[in-house]
mmCIF file of C-alpha atoms in Angstrom:
data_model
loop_
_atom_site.group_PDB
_atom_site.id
_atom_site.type_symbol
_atom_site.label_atom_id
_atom_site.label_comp_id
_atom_site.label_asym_id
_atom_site.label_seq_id
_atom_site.Cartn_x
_atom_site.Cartn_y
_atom_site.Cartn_z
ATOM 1 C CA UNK A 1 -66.419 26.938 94.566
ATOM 2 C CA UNK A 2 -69.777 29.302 94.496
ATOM 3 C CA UNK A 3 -69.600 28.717 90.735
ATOM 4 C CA UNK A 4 -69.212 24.864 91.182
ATOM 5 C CA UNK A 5 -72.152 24.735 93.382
ATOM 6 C CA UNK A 6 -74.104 27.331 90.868
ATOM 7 C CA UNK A 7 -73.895 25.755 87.966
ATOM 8 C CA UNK A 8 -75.271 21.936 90.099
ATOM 9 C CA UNK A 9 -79.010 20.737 89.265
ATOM 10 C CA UNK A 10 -81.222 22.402 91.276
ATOM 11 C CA UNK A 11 -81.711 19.542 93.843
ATOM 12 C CA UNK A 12 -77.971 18.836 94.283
ATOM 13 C CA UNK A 13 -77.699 22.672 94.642
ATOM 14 C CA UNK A 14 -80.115 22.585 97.443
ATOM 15 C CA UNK A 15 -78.830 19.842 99.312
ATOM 16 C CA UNK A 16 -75.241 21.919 98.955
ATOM 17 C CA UNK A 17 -76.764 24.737 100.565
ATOM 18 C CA UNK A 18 -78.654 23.275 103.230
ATOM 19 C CA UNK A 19 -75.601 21.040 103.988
ATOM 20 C CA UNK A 20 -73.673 24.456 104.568
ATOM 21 C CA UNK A 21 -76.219 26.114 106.613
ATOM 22 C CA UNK A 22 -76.213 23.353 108.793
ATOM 23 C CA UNK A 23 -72.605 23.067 108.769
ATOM 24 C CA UNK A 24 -72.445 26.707 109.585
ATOM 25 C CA UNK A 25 -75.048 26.222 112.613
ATOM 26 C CA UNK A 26 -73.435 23.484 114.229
ATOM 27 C CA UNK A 27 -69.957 25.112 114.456
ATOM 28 C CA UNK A 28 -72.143 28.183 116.266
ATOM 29 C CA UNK A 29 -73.671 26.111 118.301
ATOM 30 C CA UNK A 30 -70.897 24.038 119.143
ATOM 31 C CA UNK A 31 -68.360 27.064 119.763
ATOM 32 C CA UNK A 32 -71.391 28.573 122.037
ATOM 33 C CA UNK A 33 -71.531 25.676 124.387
ATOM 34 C CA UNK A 34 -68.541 25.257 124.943
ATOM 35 C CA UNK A 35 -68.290 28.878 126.112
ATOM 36 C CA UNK A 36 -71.311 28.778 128.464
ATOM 37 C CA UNK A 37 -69.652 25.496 129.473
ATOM 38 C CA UNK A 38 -66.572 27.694 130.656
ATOM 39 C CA UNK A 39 -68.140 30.214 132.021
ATOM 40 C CA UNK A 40 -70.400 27.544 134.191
ATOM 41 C CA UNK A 41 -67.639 25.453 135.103
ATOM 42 C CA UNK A 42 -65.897 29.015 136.268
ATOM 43 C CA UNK A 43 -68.949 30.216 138.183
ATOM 44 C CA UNK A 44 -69.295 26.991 140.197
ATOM 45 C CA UNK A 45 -65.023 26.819 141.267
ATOM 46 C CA UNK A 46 -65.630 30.436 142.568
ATOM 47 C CA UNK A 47 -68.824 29.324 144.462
ATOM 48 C CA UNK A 48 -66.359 25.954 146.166
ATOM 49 C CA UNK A 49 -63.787 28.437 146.973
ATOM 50 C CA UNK A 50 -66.842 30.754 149.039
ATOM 51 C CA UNK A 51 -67.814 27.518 150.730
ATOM 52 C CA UNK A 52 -71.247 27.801 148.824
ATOM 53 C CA UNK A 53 -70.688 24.654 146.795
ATOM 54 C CA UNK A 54 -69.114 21.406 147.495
ATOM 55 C CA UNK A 55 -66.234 21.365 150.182
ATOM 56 C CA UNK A 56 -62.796 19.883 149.098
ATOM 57 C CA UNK A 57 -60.445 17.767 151.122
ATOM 58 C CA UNK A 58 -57.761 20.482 150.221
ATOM 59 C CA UNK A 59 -59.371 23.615 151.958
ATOM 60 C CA UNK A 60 -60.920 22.510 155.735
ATOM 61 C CA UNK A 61 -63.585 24.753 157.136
ATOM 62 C CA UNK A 62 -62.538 27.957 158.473
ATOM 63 C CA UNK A 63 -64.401 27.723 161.698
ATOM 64 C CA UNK A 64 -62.258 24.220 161.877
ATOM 65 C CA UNK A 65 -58.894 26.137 161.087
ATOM 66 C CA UNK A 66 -59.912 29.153 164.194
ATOM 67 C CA UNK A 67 -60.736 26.134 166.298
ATOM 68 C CA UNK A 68 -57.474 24.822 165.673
ATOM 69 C CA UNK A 69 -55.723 27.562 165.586
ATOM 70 C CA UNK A 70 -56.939 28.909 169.152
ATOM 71 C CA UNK A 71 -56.072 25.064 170.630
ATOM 72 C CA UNK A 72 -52.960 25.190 169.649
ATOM 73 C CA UNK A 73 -51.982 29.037 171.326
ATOM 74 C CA UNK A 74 -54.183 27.827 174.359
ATOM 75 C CA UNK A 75 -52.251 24.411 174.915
ATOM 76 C CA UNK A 76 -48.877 26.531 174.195
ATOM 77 C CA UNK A 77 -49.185 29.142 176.615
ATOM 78 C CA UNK A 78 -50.586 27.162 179.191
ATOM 79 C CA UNK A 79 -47.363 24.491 179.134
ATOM 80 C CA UNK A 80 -45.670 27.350 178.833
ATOM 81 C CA UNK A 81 -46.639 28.669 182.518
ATOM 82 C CA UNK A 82 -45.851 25.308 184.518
ATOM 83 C CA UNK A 83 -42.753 25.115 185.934
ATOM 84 C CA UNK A 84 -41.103 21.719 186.303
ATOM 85 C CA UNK A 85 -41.140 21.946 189.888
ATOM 86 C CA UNK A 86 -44.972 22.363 190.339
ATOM 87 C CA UNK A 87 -45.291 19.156 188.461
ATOM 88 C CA UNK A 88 -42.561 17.678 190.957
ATOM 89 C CA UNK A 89 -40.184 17.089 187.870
ATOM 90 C CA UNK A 90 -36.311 17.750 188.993
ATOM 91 C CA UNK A 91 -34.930 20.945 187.237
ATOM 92 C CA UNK A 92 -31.172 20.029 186.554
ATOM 93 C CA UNK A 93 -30.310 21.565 182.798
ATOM 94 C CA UNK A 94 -30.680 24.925 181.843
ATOM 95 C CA UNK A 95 -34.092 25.375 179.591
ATOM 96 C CA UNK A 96 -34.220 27.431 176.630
ATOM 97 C CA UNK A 97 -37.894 27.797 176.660
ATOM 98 C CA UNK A 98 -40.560 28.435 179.720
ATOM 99 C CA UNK A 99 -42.313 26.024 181.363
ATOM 100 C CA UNK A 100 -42.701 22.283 180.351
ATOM 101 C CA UNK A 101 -41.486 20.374 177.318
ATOM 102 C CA UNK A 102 -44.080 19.095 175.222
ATOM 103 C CA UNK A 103 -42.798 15.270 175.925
ATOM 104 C CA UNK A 104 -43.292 15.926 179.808
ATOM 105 C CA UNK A 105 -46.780 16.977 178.951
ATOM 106 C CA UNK A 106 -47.022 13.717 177.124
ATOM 107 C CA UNK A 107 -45.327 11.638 179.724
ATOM 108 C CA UNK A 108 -47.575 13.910 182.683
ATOM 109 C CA UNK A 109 -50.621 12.889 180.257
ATOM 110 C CA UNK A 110 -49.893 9.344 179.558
ATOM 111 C CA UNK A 111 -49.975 9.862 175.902
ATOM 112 C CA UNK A 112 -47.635 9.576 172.692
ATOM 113 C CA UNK A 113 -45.382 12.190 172.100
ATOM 114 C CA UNK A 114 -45.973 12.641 168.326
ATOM 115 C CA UNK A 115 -49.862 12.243 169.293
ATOM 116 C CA UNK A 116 -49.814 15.215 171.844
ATOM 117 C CA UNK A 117 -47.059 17.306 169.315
ATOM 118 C CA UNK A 118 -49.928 16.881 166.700
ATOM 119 C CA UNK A 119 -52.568 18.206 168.897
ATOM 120 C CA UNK A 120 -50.259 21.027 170.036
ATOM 121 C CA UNK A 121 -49.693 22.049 166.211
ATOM 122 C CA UNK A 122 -53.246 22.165 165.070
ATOM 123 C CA UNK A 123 -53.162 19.365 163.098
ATOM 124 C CA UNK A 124 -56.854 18.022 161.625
ATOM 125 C CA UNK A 125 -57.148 14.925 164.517
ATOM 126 C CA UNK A 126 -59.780 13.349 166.318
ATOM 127 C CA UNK A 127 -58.976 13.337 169.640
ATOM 128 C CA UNK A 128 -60.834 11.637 172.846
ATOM 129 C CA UNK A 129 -62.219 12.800 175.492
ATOM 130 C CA UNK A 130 -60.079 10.541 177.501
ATOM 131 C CA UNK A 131 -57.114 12.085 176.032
ATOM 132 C CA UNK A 132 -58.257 15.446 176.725
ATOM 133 C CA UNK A 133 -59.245 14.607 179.927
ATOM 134 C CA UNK A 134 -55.565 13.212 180.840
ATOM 135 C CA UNK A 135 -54.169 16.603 179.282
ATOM 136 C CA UNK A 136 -55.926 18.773 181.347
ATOM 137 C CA UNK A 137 -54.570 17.044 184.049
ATOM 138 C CA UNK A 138 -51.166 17.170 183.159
ATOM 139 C CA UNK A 139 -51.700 20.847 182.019
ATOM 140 C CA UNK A 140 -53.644 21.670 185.890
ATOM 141 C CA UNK A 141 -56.644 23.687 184.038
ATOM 142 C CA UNK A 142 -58.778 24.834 185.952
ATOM 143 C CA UNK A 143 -62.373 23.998 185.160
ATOM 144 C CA UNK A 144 -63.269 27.181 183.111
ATOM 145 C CA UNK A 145 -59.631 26.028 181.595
ATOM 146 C CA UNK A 146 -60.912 22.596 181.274
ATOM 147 C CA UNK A 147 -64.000 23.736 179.590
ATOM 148 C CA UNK A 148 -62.664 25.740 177.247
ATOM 149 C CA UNK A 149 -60.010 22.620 176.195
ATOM 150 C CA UNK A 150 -63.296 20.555 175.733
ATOM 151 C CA UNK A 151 -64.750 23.017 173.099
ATOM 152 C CA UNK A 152 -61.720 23.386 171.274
ATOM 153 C CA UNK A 153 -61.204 20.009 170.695
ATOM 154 C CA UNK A 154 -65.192 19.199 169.775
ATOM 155 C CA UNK A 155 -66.594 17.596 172.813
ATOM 156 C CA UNK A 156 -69.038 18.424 175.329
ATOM 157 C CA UNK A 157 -67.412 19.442 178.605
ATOM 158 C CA UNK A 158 -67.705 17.052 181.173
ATOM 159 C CA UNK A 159 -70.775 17.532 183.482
ATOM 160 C CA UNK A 160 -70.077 18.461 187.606
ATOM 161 C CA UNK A 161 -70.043 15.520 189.963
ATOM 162 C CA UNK A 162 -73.050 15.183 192.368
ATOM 163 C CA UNK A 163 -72.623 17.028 195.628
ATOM 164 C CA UNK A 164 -69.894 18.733 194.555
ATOM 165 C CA UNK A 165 -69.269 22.069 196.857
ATOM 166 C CA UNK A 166 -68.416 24.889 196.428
ATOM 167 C CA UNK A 167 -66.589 25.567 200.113
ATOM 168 C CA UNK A 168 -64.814 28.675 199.151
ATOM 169 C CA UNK A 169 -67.705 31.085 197.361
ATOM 170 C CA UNK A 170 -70.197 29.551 200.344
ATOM 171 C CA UNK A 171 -70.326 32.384 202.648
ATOM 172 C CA UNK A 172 -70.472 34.948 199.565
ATOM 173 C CA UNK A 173 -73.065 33.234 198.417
ATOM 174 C CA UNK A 174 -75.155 33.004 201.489
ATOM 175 C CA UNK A 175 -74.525 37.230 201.842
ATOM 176 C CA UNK A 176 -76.046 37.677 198.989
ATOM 177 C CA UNK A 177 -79.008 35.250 198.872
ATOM 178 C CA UNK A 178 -79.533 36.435 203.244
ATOM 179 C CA UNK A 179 -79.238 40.427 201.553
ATOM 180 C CA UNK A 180 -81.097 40.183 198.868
ATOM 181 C CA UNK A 181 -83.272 43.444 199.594
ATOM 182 C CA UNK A 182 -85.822 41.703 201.696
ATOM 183 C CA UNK A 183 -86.899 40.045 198.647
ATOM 184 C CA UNK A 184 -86.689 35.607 198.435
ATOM 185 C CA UNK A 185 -83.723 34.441 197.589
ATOM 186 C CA UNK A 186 -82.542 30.851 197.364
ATOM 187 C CA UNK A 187 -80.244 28.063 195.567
ATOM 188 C CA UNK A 188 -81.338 24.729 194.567
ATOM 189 C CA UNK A 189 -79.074 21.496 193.352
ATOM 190 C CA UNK A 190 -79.472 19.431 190.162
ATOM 191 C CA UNK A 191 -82.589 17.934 191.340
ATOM 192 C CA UNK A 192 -84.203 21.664 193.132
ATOM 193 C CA UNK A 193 -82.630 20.511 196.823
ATOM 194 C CA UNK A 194 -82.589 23.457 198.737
ATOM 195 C CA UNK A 195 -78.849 24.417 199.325
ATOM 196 C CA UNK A 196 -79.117 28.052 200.396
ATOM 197 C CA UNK A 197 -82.200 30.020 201.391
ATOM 198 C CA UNK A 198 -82.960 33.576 202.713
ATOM 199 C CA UNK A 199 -85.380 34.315 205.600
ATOM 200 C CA UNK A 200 -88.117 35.755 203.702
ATOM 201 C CA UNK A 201 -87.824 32.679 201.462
ATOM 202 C CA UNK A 202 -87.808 30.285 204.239
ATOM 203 C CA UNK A 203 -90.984 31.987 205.610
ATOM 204 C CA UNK A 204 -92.814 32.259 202.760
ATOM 205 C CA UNK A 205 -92.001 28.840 200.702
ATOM 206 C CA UNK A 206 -91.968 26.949 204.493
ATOM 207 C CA UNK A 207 -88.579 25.626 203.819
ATOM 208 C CA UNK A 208 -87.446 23.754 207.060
ATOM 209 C CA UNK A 209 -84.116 22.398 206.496
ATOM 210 C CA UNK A 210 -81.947 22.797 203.884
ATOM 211 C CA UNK A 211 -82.229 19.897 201.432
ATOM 212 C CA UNK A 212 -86.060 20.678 201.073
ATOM 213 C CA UNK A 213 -87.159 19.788 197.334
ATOM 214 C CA UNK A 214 -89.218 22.212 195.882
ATOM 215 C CA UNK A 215 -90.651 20.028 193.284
ATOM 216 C CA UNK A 216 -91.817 17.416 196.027
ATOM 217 C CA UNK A 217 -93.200 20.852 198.305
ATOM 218 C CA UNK A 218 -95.209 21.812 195.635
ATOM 219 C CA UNK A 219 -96.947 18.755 194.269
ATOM 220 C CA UNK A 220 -97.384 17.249 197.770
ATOM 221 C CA UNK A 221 -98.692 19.953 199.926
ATOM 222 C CA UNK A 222 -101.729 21.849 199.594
ATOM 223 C CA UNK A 223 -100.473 24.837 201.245
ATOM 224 C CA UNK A 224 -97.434 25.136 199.051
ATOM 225 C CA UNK A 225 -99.474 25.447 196.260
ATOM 226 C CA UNK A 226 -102.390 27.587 197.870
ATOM 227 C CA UNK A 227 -98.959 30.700 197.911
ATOM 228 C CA UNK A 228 -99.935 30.575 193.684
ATOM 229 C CA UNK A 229 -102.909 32.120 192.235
ATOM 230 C CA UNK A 230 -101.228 30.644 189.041
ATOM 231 C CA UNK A 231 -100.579 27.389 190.331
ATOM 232 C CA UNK A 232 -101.276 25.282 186.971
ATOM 233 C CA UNK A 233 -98.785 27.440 185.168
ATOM 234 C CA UNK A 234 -96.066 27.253 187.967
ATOM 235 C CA UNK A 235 -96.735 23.300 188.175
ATOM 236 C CA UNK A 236 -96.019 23.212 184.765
ATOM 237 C CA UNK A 237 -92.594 25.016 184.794
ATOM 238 C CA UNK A 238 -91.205 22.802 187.437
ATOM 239 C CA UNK A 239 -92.020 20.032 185.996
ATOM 240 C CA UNK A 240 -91.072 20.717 182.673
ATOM 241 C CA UNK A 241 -87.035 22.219 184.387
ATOM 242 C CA UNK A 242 -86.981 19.235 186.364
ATOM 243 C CA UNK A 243 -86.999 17.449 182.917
ATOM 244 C CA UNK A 244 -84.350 19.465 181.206
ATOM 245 C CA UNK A 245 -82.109 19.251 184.249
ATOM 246 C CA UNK A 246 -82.555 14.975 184.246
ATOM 247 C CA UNK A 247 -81.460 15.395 180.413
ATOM 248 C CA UNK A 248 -78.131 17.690 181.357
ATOM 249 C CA UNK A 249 -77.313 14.337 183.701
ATOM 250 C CA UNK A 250 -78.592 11.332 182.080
ATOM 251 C CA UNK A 251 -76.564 9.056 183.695
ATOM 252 C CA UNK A 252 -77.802 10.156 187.281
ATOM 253 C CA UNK A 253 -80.556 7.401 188.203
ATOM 254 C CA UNK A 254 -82.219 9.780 191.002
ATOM 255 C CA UNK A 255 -83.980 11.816 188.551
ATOM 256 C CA UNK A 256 -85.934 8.401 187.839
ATOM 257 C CA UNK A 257 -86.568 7.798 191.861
ATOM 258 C CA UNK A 258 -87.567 11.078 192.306
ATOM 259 C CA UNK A 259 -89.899 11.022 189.904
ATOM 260 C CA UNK A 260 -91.186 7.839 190.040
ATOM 261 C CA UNK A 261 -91.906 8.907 193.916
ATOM 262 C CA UNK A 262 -93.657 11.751 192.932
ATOM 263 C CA UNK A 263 -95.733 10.131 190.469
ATOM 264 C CA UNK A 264 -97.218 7.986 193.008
ATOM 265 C CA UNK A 265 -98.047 10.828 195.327
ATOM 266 C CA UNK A 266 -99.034 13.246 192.568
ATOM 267 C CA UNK A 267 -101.213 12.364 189.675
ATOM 268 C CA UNK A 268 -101.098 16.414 188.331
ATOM 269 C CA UNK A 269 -97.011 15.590 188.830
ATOM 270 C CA UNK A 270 -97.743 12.197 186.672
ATOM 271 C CA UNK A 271 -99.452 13.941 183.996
ATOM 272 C CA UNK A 272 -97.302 16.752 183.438
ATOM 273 C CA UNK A 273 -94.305 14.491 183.414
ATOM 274 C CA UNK A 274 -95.659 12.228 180.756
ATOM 275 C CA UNK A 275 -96.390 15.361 178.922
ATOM 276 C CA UNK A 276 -92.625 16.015 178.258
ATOM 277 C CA UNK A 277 -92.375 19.845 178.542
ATOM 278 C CA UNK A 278 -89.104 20.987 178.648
ATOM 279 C CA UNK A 279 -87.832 24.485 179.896
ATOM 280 C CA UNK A 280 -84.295 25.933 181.119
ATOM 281 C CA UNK A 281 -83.616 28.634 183.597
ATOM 282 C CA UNK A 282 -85.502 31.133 182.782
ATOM 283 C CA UNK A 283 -86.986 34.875 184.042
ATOM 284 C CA UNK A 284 -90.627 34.934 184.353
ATOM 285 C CA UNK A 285 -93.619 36.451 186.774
ATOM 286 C CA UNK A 286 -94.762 35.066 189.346
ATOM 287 C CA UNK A 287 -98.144 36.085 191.431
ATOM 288 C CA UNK A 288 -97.385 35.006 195.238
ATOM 289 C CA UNK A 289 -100.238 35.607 198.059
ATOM 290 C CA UNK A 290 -98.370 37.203 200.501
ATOM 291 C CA UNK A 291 -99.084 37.310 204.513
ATOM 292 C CA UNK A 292 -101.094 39.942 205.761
ATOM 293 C CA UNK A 293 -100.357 41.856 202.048
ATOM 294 C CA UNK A 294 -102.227 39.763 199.399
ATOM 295 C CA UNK A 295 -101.198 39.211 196.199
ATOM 296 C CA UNK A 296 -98.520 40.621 194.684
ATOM 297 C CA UNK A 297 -96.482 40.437 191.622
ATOM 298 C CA UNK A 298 -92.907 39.168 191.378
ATOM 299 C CA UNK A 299 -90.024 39.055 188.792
ATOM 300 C CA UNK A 300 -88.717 36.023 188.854
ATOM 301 C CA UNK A 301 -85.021 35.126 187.311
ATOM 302 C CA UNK A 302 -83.049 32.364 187.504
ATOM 303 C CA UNK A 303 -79.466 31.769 186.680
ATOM 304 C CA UNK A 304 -76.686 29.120 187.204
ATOM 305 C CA UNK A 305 -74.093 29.625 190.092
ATOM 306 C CA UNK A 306 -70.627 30.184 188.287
ATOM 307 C CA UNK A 307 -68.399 27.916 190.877
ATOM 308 C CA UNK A 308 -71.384 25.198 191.119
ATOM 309 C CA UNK A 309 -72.567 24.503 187.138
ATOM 310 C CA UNK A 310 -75.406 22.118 188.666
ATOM 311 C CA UNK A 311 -76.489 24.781 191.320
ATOM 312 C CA UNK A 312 -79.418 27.897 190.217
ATOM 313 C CA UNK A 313 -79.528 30.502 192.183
ATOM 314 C CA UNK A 314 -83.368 31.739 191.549
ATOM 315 C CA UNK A 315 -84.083 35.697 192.580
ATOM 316 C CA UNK A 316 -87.269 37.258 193.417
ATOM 317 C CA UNK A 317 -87.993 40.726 192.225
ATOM 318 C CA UNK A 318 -91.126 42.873 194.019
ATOM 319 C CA UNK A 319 -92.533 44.215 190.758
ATOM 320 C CA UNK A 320 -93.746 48.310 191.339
ATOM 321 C CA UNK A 321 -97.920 48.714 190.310
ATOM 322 C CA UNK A 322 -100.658 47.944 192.853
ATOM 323 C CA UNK A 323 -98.660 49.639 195.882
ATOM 324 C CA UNK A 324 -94.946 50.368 196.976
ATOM 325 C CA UNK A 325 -91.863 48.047 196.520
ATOM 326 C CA UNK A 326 -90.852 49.383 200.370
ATOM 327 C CA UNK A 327 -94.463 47.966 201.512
ATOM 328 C CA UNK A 328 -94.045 44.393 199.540
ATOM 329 C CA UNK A 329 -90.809 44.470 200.691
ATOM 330 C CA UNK A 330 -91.706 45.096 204.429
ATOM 331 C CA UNK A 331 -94.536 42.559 204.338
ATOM 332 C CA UNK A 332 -92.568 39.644 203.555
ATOM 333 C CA UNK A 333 -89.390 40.829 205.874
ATOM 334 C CA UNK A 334 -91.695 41.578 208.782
ATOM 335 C CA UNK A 335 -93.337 38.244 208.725
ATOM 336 C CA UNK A 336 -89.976 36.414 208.267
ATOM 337 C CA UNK A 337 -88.420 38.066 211.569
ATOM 338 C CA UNK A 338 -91.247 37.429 213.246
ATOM 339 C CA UNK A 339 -91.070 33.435 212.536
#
């Protein structure tokens, strides 16, 4: 064949070649892509099965699987501890397993049998809020129980009913707030209602009666305010929490009243609340002119009160510096026996 394409004219012979050479560079090329196409297609399945590239149908999310997972061992073992009799179900036959059946949890629930099986096993379901409402009912959680179920099954737990109390933790409560080392102490509702206060707080904020709002103390009387070299600043923050906390309830309408009232008393209060701050519980410092001991510096934290969600319980702190804790301590416990 070389010979044959030797002994061709010189332009047929060099159309022969060139048609080889490109023959010869097309297979290369060819064979190439097709191996950087492998190797491509390769390095993007092992980047799907990392979760890096495009999620499948066939392989859920792992966080989804653990979420699953841990509902399905939480709503075991917790049908598992009910006896039929707490439920006031008759116990005639002998029971091979502990507790409940899953159809009397569906029957206590009001749901379908398969439906609550499914949710039981893990399986990928949506599931209501009014179904896990009616479960945790059936199942008696309690409400860090109930909480928990909420998560699990992806929804927001439910928020705490106005007024709700808290009857059984009250007196602790009060102990600790009344002994908090001299220092204020107090706990405020959803809307900063005064609930629980010590002495030194009650004599140095002037609370009168419980059910006091801080919020309308501050922006409606002069001498609240006069108690804060910083009083911009400390405006500010309370009107900016008072915010958050209308946002945690938003179907509560006396956020609105409240500060619609305000508003009309306060312009400072109508201009920070058009301003839309918004700040959670937090731990900051706070400068307080104190009777007969000037001003002195405070560490202030708040936190929410485990058996009241909608409660804070806020803590003052005498910060050490200018003079003694013991003396800061003394000046506001002296003045509040004294009242």
């Amino acid at each position: 064949m070389f010979a044959a394409v030797w002994n061709m004219p010189p332009v047929w012979r060099g159309i022969a070649a060139e048609g080889s050479v490109f023959r010869t560079g097309w297979w290369h090329h060819h064979r190439w892509a097709c191996q950087a196409g492998a190797v491509q297609a390769s390095f993007l399945q092992s980047e799907r099965e990392r979760g890096r590239g495009m999620q499948t149908t066939a392989s859920p999310p792992v966080s989804g699987l653990l979420r699953r997972t841990r509902l399905r061992h939480f709503l075991r073992a917790r049908r598992e501890q009910i006896t039929p009799e707490e439920v006031g179900l008759v116990n005639i036959e002998r029971r091979r397993t502990p507790g409940l059946r899953r159809e009397e949890v569906a029957a206590l629930a009001g749901v379908g049998v398969s439906w609550y099986t499914w949710l039981e096993q893990g399986r990928d379901i949506n599931v209501s809020e009014g179904i896990v409402n009616a479960v945790s009912n059936a199942l008696r959680l309690g409400d860090a129980e109930r909480t928990y179920f909420y998560r699990l099954a992806g929804h927001n737990p439910p928020q705490p009913v106005a007024g709700r109390r808290w009857d059984s933790e009250y007196a602790r409560m009060n102990a600790l707030v009344e002994g908090w080392s001299r220092n204020p102490a107090y706990i405020t509702d959803r809307y900063g209602r005064i609930e629980l206060a010590s002495r030194s707080a009650r004599s140095l904020f002037r609370i009168e009666a419980r059910g006091d709002n801080c919020v309308l103390k501050f922006f409606t009387e002069p001498s609240t305010r006069e108690k804060y070299p910083e009083a911009e600043e400390v405006g500010r923050g309370l009107v900016a929490q008072f915010r958050a906390q209308s946002a945690r309830f938003p179907e509560d309408r006396e956020f609105g009243r409240i500060a619609e009232r305000l508003s009309e008393r306060s312009p400072r209060f109508a201009a920070l609340w058009d301003c839309h701050e918004v700040v959670g519980p937090n731990r900051s410092r706070r400068k307080i002119a104190l009777p007969q001991a000037g001003v002195r510096v405070f560490d202030r934290v708040e936190m929410s009160v485990p058996q009241s969600p909608e409660s804070l319980l806020t803590l003052y702190i005498a910060r050490p510096g200018v003079e003694s804790v013991a003396r800061e301590r003394d000046a506001v416990g002296c003045h509040a026996e004294a009242a």
